[in-house]
Coordinates of C-alpha atoms and ligand atoms in Angstrom, one line a residue:
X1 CA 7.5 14.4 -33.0
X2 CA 4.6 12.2 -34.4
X3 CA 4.7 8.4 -35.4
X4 CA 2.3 6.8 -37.7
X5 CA -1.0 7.0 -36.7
X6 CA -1.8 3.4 -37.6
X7 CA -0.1 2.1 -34.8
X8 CA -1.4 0.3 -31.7
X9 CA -0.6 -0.7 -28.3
X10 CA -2.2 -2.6 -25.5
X11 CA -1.3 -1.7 -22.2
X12 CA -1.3 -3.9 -18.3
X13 CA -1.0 -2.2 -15.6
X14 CA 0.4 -3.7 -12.1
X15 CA 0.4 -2.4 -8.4
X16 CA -0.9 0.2 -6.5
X17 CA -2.8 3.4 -7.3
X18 CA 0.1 5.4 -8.2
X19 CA 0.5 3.1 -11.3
X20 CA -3.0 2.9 -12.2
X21 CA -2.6 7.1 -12.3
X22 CA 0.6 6.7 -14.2
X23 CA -0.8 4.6 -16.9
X24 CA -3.4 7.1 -17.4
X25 CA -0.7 9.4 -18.2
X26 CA 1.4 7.2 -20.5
X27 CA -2.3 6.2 -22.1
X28 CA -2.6 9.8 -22.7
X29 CA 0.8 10.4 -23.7
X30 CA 1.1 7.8 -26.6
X31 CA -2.6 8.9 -28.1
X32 CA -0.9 12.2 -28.2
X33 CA 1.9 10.4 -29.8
X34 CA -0.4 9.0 -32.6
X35 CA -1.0 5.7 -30.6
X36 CA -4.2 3.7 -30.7
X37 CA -4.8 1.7 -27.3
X38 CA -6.7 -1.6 -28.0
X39 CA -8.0 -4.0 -26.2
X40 CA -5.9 -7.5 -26.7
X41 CA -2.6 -8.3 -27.5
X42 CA -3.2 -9.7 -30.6
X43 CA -4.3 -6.7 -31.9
X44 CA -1.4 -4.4 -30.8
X45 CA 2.1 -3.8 -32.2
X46 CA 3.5 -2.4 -29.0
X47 CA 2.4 -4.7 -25.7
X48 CA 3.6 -1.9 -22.5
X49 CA 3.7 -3.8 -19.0
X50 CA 3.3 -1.5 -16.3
X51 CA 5.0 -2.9 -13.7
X52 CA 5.0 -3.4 -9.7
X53 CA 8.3 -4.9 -7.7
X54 CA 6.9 -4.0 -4.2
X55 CA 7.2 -7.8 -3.6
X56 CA 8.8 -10.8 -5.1
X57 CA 5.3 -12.4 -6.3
X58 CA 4.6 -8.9 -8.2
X59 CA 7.7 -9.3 -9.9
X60 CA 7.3 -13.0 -11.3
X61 CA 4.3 -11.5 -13.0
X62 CA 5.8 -9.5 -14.9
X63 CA 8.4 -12.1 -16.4
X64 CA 5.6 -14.4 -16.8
X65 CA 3.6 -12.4 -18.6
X66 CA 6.5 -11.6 -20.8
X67 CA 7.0 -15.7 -21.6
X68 CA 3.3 -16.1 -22.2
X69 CA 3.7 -13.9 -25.4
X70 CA 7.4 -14.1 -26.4
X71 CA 6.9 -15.8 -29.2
X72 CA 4.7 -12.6 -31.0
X73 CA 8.1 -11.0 -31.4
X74 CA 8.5 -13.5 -34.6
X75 CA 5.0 -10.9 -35.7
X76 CA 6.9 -7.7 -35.4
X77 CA 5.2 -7.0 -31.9
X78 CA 7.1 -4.7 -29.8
X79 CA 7.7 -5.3 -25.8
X80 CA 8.1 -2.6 -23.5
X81 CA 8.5 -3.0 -19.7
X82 CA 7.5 0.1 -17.7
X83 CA 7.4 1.5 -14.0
X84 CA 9.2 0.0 -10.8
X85 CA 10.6 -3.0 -12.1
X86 CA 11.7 -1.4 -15.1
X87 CA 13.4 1.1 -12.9
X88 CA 15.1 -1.0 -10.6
X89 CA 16.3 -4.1 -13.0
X90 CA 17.2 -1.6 -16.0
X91 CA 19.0 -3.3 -18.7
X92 CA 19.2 -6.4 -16.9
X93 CA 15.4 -6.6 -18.6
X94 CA 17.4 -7.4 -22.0
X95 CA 19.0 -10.6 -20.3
X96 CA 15.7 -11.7 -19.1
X97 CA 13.5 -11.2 -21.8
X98 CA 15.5 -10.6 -24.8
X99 CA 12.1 -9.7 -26.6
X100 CA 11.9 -6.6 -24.4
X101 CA 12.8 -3.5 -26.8
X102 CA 11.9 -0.7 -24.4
X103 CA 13.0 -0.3 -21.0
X104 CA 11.8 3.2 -18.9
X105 CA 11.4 3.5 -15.0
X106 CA 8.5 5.6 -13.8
X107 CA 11.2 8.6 -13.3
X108 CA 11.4 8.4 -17.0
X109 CA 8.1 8.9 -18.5
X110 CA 8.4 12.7 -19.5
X111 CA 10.9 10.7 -22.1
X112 CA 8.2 8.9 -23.4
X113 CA 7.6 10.6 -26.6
X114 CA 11.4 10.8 -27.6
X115 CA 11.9 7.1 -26.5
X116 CA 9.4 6.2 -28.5
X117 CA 10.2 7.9 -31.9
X118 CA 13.6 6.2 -31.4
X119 CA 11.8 2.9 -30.5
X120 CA 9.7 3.6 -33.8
X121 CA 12.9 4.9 -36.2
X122 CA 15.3 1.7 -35.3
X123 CA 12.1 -0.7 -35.3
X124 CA 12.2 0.6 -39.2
X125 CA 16.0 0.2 -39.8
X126 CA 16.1 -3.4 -38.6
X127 CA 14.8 -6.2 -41.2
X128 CA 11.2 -7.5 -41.8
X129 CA 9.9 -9.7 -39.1
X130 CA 6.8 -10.7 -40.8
X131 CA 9.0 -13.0 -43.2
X132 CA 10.4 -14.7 -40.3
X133 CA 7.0 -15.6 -38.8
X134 CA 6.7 -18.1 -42.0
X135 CA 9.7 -20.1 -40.2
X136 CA 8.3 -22.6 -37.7
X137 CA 9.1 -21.6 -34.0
X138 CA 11.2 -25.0 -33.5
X139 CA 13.8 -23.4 -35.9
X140 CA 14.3 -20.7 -33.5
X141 CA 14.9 -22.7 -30.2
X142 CA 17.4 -24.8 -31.5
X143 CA 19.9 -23.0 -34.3
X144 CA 21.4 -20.2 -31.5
X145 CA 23.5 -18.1 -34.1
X146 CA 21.5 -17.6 -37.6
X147 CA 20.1 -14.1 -38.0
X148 CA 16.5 -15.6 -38.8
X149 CA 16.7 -17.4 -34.8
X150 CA 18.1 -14.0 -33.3
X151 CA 15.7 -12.1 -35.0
X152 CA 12.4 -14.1 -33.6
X153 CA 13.7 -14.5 -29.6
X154 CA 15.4 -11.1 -29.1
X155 CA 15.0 -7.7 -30.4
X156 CA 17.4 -5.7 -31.8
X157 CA 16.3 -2.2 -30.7
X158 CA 17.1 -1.7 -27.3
X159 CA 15.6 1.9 -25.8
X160 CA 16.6 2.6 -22.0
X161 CA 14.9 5.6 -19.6
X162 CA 16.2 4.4 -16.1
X163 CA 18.6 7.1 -15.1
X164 CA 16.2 9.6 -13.9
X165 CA 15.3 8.7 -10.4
X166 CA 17.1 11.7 -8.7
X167 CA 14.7 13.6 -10.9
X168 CA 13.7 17.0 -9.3
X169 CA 10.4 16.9 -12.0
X170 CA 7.4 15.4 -11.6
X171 CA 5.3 13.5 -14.3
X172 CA 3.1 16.5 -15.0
X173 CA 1.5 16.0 -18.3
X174 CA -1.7 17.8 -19.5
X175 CA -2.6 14.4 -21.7
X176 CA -3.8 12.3 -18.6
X177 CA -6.4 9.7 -20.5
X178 CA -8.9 9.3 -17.4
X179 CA -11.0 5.9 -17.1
X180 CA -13.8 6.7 -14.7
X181 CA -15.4 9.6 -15.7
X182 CA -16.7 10.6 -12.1
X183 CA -13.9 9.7 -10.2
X184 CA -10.3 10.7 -11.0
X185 CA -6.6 10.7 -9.0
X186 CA -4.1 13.9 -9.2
X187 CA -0.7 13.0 -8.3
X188 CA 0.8 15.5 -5.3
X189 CA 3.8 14.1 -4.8
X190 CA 6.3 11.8 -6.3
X191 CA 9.1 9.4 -4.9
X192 CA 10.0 8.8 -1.3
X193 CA 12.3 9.5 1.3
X194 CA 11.9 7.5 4.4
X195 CA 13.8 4.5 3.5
X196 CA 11.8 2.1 5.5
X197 CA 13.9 -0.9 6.0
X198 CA 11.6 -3.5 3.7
X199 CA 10.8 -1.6 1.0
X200 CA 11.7 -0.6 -2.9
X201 CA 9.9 2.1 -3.3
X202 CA 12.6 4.7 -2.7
X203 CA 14.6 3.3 -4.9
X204 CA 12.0 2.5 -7.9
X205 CA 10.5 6.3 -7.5
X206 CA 13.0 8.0 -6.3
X207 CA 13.4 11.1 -3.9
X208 CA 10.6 12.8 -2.6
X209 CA 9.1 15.6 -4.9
X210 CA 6.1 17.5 -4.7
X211 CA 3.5 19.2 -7.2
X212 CA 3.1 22.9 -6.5
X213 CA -0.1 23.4 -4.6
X214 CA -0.9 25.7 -7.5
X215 CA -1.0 23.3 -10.4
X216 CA -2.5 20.7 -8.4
X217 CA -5.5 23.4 -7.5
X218 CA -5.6 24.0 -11.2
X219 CA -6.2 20.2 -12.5
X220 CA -8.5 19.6 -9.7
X221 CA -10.6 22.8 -11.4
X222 CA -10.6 21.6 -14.8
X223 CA -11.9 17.9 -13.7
X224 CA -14.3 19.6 -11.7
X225 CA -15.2 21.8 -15.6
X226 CA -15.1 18.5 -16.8
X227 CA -17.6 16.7 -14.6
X228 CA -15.5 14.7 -11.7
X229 CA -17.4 14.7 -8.4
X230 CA -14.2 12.8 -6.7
X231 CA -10.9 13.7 -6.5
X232 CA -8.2 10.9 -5.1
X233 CA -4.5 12.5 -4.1
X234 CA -1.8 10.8 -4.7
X235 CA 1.6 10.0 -3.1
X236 CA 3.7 7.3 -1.5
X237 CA 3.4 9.6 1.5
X238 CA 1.3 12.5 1.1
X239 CA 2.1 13.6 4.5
X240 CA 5.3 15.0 3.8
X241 CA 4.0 17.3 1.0
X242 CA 6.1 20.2 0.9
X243 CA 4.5 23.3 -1.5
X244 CA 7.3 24.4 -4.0
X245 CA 5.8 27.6 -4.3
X246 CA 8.5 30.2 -4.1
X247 CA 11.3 28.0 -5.3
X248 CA 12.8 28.6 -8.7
X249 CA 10.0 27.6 -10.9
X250 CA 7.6 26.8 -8.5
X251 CA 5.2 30.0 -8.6
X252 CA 4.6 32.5 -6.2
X253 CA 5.4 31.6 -2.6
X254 CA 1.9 33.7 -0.9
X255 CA 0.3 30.5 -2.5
X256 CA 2.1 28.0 -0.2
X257 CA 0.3 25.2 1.0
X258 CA 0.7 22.4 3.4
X259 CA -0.8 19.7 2.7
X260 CA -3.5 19.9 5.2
X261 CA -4.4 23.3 3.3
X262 CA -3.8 21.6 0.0
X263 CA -6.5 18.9 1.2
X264 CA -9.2 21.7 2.5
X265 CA -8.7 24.0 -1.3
X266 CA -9.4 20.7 -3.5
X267 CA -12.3 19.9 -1.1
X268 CA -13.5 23.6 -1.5
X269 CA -13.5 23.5 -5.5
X270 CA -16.8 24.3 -6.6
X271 CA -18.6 20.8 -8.1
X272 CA -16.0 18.5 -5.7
X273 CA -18.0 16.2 -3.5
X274 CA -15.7 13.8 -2.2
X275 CA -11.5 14.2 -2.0
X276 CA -9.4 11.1 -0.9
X277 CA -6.0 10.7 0.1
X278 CA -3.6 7.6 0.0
X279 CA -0.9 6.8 0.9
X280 CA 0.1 8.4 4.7
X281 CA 2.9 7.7 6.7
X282 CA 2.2 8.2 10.3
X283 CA 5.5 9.9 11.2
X284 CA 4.2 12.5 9.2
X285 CA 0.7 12.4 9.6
X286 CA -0.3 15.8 11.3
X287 CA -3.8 16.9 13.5
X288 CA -4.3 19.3 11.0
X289 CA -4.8 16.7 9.0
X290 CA -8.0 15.9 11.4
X291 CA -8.9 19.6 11.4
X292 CA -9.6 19.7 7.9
X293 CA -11.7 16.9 7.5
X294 CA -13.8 18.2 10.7
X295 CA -14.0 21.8 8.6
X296 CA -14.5 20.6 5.0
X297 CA -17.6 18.3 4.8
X298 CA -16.0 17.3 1.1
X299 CA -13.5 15.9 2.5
X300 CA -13.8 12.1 3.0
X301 CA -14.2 10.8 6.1
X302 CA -11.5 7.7 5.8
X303 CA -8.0 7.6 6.7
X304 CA -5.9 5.0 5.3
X305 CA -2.7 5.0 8.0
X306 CA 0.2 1.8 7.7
X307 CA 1.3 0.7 10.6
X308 CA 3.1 -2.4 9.1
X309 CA 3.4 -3.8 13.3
X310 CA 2.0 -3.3 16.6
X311 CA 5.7 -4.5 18.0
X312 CA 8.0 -1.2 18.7
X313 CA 10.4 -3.7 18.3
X314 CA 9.8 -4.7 15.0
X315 CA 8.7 -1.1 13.8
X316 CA 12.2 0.1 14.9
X317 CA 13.7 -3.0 12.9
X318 CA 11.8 -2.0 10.1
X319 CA 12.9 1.9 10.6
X320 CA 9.4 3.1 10.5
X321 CA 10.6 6.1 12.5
X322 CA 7.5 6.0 15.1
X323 CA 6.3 4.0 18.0
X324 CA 3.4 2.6 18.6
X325 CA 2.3 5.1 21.3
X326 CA 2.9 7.7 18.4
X327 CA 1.1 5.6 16.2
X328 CA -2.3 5.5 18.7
X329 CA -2.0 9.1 19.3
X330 CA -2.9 9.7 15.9
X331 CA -5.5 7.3 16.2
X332 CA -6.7 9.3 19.3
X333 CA -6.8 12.3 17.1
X334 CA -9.1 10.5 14.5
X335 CA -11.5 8.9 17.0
X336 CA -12.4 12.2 18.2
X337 CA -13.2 13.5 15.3
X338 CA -16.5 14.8 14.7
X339 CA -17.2 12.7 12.3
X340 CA -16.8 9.0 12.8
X341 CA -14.1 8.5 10.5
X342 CA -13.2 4.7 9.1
X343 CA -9.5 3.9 9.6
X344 CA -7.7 1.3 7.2
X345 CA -4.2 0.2 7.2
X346 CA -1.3 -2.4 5.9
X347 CA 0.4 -4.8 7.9
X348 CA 3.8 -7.2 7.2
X349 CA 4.2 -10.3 9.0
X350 CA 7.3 -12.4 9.3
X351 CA 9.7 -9.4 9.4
X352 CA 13.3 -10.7 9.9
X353 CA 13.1 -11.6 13.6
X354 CA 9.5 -10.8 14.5
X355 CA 8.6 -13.1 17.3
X356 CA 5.8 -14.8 18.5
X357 CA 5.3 -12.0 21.0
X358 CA 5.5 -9.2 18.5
X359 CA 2.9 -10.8 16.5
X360 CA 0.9 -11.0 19.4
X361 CA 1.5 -7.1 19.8
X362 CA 0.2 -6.9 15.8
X363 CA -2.8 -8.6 16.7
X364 CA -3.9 -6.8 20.1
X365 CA -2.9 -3.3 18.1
X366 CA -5.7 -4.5 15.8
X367 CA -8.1 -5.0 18.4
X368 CA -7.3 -1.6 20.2
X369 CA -7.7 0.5 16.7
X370 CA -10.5 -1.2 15.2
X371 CA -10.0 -1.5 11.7
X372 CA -12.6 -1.4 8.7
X373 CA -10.0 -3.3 6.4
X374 CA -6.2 -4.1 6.4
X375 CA -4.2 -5.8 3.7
X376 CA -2.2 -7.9 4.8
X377 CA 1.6 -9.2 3.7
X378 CA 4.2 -11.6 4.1
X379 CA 7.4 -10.2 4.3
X380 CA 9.3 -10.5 1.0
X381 CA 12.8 -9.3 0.5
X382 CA 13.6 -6.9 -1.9
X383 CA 16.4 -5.9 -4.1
X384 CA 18.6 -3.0 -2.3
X385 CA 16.9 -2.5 0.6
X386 CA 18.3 -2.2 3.8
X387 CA 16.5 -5.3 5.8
X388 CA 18.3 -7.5 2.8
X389 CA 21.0 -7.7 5.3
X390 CA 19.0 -9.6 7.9
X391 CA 18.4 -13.4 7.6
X392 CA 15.1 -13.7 6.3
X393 CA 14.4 -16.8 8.6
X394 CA 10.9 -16.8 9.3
X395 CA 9.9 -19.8 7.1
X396 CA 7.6 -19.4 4.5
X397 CA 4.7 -21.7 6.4
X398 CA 5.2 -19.7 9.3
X399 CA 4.5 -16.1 7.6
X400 CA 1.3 -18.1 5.9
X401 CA 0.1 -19.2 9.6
X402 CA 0.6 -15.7 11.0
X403 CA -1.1 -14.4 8.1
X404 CA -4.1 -16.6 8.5
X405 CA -4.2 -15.6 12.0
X406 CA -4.2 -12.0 11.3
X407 CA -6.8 -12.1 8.6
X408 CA -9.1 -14.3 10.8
X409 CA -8.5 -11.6 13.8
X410 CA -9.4 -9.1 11.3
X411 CA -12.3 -10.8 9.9
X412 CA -14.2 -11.0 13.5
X413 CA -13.0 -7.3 14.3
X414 CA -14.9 -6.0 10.7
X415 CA -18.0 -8.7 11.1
X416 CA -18.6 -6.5 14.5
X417 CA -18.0 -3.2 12.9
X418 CA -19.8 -3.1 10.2
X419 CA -23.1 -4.8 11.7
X420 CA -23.2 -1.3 13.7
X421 CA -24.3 0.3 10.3
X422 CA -27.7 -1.7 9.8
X423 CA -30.7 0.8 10.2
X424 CA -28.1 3.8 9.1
X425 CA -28.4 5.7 6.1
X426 CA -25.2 6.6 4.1
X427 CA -24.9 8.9 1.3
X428 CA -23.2 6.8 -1.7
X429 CA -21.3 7.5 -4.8
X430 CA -23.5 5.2 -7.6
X431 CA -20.5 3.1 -9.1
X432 CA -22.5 0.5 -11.3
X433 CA -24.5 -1.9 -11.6
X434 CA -24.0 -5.9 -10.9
X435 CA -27.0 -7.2 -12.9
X436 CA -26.2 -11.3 -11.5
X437 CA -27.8 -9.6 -8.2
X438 CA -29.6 -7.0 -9.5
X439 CA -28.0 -4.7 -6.8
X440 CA -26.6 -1.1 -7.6
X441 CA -23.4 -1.0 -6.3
X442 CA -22.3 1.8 -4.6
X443 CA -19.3 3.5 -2.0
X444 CA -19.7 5.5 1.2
X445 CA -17.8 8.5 1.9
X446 CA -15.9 6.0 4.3
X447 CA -14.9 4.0 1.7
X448 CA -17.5 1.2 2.3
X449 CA -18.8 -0.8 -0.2
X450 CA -22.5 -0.5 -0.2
X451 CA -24.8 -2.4 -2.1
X452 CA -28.4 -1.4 -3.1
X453 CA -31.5 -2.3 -4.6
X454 CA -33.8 0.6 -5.9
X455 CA -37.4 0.8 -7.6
X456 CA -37.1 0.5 -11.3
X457 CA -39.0 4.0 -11.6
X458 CA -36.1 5.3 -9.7
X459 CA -33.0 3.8 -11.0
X460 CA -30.1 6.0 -10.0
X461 CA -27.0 6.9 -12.2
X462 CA -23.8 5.8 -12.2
X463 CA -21.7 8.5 -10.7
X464 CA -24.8 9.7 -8.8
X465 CA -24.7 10.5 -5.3
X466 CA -28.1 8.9 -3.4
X467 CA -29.0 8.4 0.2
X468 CA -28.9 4.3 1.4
X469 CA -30.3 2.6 4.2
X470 CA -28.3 -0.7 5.5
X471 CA -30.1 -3.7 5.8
X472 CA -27.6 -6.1 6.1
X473 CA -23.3 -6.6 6.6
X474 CA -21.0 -8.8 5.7
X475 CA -17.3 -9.0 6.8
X476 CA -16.2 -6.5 3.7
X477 CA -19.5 -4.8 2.6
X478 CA -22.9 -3.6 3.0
X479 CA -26.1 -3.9 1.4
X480 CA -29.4 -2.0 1.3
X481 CA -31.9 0.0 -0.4
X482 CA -32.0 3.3 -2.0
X483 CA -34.1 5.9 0.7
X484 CA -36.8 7.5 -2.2
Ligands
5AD501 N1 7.3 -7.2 1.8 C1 6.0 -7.3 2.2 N2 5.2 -6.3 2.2 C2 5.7 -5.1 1.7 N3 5.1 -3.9 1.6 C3 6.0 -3.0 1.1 N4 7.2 -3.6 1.0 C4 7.0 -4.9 1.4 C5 7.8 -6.0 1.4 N5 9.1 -6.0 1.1 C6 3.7 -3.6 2.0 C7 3.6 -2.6 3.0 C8 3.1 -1.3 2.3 C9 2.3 -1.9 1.2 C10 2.0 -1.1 0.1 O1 3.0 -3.1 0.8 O2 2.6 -3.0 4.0 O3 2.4 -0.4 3.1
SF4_502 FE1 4.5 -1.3 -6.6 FE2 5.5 0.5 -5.0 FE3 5.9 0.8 -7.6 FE4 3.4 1.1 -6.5 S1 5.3 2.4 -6.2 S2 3.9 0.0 -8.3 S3 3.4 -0.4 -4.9 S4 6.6 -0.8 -6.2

């Protein structure tokens, strides 16, 4: 199935990591396809949004984006609405934007190359735009019912994917089109099952399914053939990995992994420096989790852990399925670690019915774990999920104050920590340059942004590892020079 190779399309991505990876995938997929990516819109024929719904704000964009460039359907440009919002609006798309010609959720993408050779085949069947971009747009907007006016607002091919999120498959595709060429993300697990009261993500990825340990192994040694020093694993809860070696189709079941043993093989491929992990849910989160990163030196010493509230009220609200005891135990675990290991989170405030005094729990929690960086949220409600039932009655003004309040906390709590590293030296992945300061910039195994300076004779290389000595902090970063 092959389309004509003159064809072009410019693709933005929204959201979190697990997008980014996915539009790797569907870049791959549609050069496979015959696709050329560019670089604007002008220059495309098919414009692909990659889209986030994990709050109302991340939404908007997307419809924004779509009435910033409506009126290049009247140029024969193609609109297609990918990932989470794709998934959980479906055809209502059409009503919204009635430019929008192809609709797929991120449950959906192993379609891709039929949906788009039906995209392509009707596109042909229906009559020439390009005449109709002679007709001044004014014509358009105000005769509803000619063909000329139907043709230029709304497109007549119509191509859906959004009924696959009780998929068992995962995206597995060997066309992933990788950015970076050091650093690179392998999906382990797909979907989610835990339902947390807030959020879409069970219903915009669907249930829980996992890679088999096997053919995760075997990507992570052919980036590692191909040069990659970093490996990032991906999930919207890694933690609950579950090998399916020894199912039907899933490969022999001596090979089963957990995910702790998943973690220490990818760290144990030959030419891997550094493997990440994001995103962990602390119900799940085991000490053999801990274990591994004090066996495997590869194995980065940063643990990104939500914990959304330091209120056991509000995290039982929210059906986060731990408390906060539970929640500093594993904290316990990771402070006595052998290596110092640099603990990140997310936290939501203005949950339906979060006090004053549960805030004041979110901020003590914050103190008591010690942070390196948090990313912080207002509650927003969200289409289908169970805490759209509660009143969302914090006001807006008063999620933006406990917000500010939060983030200032946070602010003093990461001025503190990351003064401790002047005089240290950290090993750091070289990630470029920023000429304006004529400062390297580069990341620690912690996840740190460190900055450097180094003599010209001994300029380092992007994706280089080299040894840096701190000689300054700031609330969110380091800087300092290059040890030669
Ligand atoms: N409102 C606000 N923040 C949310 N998050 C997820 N859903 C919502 C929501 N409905 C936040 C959580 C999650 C992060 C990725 O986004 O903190 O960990
Ligand atoms: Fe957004 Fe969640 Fe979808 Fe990621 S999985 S793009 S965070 S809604």
């Amino acid at each position: 199935m092959s389309v004509d190779s003159n064809k072009t399309f410019y693709l933005e991505t929204f959201g979190c990591q697990m997008n980014v990876h996915d539009s790797e995938k569907v870049i791959g997929t549609l050069v496979h396809e015959g696709y050329r990516q560019v670089e604007t819109v002008e220059q495309a024929d098919l414009i692909l949004y990659n889209t986030c719904s994990i709050r109302d704000k991340a939404e908007q964009k997307v419809f924004h984006r779509l009435a910033d460039y409506k009126k290049l359907l009247a140029q024969g440009k193609k609109f297609g609405v990918l990932g989470c919002v794709a998934q959980q609006e479906g055809e209502k798309i059409f009503e919204r934007a009635p430019h929008v010609s192809l609709v797929c959720g991120s449950a959906s993408y192993r379609k891709l190359p039929e949906m788009l050779f039906e995209l392509e085949k009707n596109w042909a069947a229906v009559p020439n735009r390009a005449e109709e971009s002679q007709v001044p747009s004014s014509e358009f907007t105000h005769s509803g019912n000619t063909r000329n006016s139907r043709l230029a607002t709304q497109s007549l091919v119509r191509i859906t994917g959004i009924d696959d999120r009780e998929t068992d498959e995962c995206f597995e595709t060997e066309f992933t089109a990788r950015t970076n060429p050091h650093r690179g993300y392998i999906t382990i697990i797909e979907g989610c099952d835990k339902f947390c009261a807030y959020c879409v993500v069970p219903f915009t990825r669907g249930k829980e399914r996992s890679r088999t340990s096997d053919s995760v192994l075997a990507e992570a040694r052919q980036m590692a053939d191909l040069g990659y020093t970093e490996i990032q694993l991906l999930g919207q809860n890694v933690n609950s990995y579950k090998d399916p070696a020894g199912k039907p189709g899933g490969g022999f079941s001596r090979n089963k992994k957990t995910f702790a043993e998943l973690l220490a093989a990818v760290g144990e491929v030959p030419g891997i420096r550094r493997v990440r992990f994001t995103t962990s849910h602390p119900r799940d989160f085991g000490r053999d989790i801990i274990e591994a990163i004090d066996a495997v030196p590869t194995l980065c010493d940063h643990v990104h852990l939500p914990v959304q509230s330091g209120s056991d009220r509000v995290l039982n609200a929210m059906q986060r399925l731990y408390t906060r005891e539970q929640y500093m135990e594993r904290i316990a675990w990771m402070k006595a670690a052998k290596r110092e290991i640099s603990i990140t989170s997310d936290v939501i405030v203005g949950f339906p019915g979060e006090t004053e005094e549960d805030f004041a729990e979110t901020l003590s929690l914050l103190d008591e774990v010690g942070y390196d960086s948090v990313f912080t949220f207002k509650y927003s409600p969200r289409p289908n999920t169970p805490s759209l039932a509660l009143e969302d009655a914090i006001p807006d003004e008063e999620k933006a104050r406990r917000l500010e309040v939060l983030m200032a906390r946070q602010r003093e709590i990461q001025i503190a920590r990351y003064k401790k590293y002047i005089g240290t030296i950290s090993e750091v992945m070289v990630e470029g340059r920023n000429e304006s300061r004529a400062q390297w910039i580069g990341r620690t195994s912690q996840n740190k942004t460190l900055n450097f300076t180094a003599p010209e004779s001994s300029a380092p290389k992007v994706g280089s590892y080299v040894p840096v000595r701190a000689t300054a902090s700031f609330p969110n970063s380091l800087v300092g020079e290059m040890v030669v």
